[in-house]
mmCIF file of C-alpha atoms in Angstrom:
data_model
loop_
_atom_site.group_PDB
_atom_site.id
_atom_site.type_symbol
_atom_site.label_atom_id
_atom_site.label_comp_id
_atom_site.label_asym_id
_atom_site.label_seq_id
_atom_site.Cartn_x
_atom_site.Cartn_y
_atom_site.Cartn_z
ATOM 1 C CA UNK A 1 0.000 0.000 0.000
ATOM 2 C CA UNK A 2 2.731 2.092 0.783
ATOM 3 C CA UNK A 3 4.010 1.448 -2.755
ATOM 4 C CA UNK A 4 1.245 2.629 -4.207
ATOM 5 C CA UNK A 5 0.872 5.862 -2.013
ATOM 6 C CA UNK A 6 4.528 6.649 -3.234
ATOM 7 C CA UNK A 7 3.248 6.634 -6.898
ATOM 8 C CA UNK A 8 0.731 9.001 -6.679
ATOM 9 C CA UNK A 9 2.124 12.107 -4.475
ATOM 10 C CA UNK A 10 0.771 15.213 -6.434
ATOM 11 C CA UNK A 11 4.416 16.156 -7.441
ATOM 12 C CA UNK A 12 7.596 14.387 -8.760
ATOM 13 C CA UNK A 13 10.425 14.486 -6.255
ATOM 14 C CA UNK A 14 12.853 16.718 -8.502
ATOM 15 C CA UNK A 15 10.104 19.358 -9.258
ATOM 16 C CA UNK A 16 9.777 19.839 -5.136
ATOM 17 C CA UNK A 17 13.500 21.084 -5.051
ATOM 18 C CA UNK A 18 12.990 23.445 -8.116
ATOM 19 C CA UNK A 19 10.698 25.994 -6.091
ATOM 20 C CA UNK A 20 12.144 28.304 -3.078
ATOM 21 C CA UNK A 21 11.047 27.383 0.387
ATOM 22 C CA UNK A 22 9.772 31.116 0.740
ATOM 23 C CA UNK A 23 7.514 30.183 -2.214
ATOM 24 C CA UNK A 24 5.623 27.168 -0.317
ATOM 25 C CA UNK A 25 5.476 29.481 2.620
ATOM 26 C CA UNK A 26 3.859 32.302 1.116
ATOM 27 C CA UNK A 27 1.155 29.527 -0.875
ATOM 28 C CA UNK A 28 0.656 27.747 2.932
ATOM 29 C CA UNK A 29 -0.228 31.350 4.203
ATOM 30 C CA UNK A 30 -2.584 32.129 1.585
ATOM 31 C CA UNK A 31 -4.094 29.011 1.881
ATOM 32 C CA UNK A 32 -4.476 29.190 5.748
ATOM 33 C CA UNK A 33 -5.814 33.256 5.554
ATOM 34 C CA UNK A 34 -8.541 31.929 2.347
ATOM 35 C CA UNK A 35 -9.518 29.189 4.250
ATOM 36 C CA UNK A 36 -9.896 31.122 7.750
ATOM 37 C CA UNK A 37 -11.798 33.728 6.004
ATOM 38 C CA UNK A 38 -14.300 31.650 5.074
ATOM 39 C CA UNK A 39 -14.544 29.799 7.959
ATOM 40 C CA UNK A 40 -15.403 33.185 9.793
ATOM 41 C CA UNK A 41 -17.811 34.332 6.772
ATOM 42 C CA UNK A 42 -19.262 30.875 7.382
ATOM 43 C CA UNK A 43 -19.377 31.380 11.561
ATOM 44 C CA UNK A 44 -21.328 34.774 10.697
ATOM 45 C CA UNK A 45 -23.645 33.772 7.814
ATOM 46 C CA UNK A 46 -24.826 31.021 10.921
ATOM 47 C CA UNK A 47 -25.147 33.687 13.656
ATOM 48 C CA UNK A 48 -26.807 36.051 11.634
ATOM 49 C CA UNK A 49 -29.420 33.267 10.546
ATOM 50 C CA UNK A 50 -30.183 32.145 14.532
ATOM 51 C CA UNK A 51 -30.603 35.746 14.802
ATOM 52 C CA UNK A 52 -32.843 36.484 11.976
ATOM 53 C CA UNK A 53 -35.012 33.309 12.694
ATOM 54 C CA UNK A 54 -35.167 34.750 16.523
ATOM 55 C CA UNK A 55 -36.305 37.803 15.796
ATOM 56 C CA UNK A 56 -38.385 36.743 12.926
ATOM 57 C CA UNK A 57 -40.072 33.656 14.578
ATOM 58 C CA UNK A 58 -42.721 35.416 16.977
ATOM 59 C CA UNK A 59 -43.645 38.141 14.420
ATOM 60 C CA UNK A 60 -44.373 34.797 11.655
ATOM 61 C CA UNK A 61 -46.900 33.806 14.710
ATOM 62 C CA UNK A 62 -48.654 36.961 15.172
ATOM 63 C CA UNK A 63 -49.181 37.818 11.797
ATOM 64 C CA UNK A 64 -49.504 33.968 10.428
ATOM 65 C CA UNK A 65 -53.288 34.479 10.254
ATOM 66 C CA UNK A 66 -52.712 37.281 8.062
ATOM 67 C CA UNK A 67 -49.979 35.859 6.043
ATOM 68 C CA UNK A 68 -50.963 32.537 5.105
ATOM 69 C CA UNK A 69 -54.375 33.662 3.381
ATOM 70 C CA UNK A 70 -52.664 36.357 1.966
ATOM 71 C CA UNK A 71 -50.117 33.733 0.832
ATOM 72 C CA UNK A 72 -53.149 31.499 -0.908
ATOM 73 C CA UNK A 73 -54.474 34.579 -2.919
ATOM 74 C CA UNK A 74 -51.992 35.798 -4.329
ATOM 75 C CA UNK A 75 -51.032 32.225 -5.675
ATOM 76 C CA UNK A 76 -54.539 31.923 -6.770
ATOM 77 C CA UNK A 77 -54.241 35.316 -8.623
ATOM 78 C CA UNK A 78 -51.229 34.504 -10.053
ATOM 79 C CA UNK A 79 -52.660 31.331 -11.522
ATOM 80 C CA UNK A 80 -56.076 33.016 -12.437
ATOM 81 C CA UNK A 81 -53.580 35.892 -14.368
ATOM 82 C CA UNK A 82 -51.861 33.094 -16.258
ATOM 83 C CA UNK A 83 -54.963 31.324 -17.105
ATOM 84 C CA UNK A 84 -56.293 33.933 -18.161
ATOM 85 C CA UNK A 85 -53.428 35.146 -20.513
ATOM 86 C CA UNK A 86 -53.515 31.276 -21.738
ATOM 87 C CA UNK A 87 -56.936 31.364 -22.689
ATOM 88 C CA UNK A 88 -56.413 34.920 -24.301
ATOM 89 C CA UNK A 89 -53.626 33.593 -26.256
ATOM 90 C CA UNK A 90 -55.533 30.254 -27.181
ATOM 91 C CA UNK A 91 -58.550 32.692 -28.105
ATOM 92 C CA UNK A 92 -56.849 34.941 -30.566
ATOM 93 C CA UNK A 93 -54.887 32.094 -32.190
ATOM 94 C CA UNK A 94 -58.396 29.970 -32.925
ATOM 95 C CA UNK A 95 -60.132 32.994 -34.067
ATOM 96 C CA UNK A 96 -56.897 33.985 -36.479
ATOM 97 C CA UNK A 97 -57.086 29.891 -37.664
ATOM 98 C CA UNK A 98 -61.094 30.795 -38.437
ATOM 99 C CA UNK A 99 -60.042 33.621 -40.893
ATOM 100 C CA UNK A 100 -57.454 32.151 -42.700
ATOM 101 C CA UNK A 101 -59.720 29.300 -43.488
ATOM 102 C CA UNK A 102 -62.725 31.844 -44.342
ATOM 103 C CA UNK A 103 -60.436 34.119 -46.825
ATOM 104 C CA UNK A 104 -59.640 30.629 -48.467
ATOM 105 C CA UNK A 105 -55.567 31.025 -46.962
ATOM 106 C CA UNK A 106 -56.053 27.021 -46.175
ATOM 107 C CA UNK A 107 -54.376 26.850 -42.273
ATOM 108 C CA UNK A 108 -52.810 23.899 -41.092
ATOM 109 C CA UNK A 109 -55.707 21.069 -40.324
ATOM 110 C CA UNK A 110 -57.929 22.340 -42.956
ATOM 111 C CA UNK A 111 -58.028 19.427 -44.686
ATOM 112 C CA UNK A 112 -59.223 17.293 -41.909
ATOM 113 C CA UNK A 113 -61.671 19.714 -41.153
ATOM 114 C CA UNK A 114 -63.116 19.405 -44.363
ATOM 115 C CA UNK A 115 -63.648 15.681 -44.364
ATOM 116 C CA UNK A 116 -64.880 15.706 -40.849
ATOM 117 C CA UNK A 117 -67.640 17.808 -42.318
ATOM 118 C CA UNK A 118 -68.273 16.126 -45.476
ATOM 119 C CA UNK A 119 -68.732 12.767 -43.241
ATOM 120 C CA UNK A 120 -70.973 14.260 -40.714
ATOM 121 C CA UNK A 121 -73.289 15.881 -43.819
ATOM 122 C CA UNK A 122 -73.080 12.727 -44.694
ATOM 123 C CA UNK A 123 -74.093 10.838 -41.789
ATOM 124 C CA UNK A 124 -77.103 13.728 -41.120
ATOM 125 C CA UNK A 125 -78.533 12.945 -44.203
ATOM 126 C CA UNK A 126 -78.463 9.012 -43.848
ATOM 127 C CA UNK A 127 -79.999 9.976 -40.282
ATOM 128 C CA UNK A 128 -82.922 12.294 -41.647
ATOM 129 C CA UNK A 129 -83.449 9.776 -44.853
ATOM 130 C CA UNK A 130 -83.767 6.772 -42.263
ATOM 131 C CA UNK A 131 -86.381 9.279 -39.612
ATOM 132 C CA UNK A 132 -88.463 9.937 -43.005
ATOM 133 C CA UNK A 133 -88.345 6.050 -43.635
ATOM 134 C CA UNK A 134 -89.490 5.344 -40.455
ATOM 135 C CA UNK A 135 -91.914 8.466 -40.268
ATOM 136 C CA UNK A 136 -93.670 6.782 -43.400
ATOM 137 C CA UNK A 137 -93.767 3.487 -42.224
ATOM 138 C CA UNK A 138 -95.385 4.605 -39.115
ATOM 139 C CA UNK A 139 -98.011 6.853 -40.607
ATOM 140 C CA UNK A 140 -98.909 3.896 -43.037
ATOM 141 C CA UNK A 141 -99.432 1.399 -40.044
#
């Protein structure tokens, strides 16, 4: 294991001589004053949190009645803005496939359209031929 430690130190053994002492001195002591740093940014960020959660704690129970319906409409106005808009935008886009296909512009899904129709003419007038069937075999009963 030791071996195999050996082969994989981060530097070769000559390169370690080629830099000045002073060098890895001044890299260990910006290392040490980056890391400390952050370790006291970190120490504060965590104070200032208890702090804000201690002050902020009893006034989230006083006005939590206030708050939390307050919270629920504005979510529900948000979503009845945005369905709104959705249904605005669906809206306009129908009515602007409705005049292309009046002027004769033929919009995407014409085509289908037009069969659709031509099979449920079709279908009426079977219907209406087979009520006037029956209509006449009744009233000759």
């Amino acid at each position: 294991m030791a071996e195999h430690y050996g082969q994989f130190q981060s530097r070769p053994q000559h390169l370690q001589h080629h830099q000045p002492r002073s060098h890895q001195m001044v890299k260990a002591a910006t290392a040490v004053t980056a890391g400390g740093s952050l370790l006291v940014l970190s120490g504060l960020t965590l104070a200032a949190t208890v702090i804000a959660l201690t002050i902020a704690t009893p006034l989230l129970v006083i006005f939590s009645p206030v708050l939390v319906p307050a919270t629920i409409a504005m979510f529900m106005l948000g979503g009845g803005f945005l369905a709104s808009g959705g249904f605005g935008v669906a809206a306009l886009s129908v009515l602007s496939w409705i005049y292309k296909y009046m002027t004769g512009k033929h919009p995407p899904g014409a085509d289908q359209l037009d069969t659709a129709r031509t099979k449920l003419a079709s279908k009426a007038r079977d219907m209406k031929d087979r009520v006037d069937h029956n209509v006449s075999v009744a009233q000759s009963s």
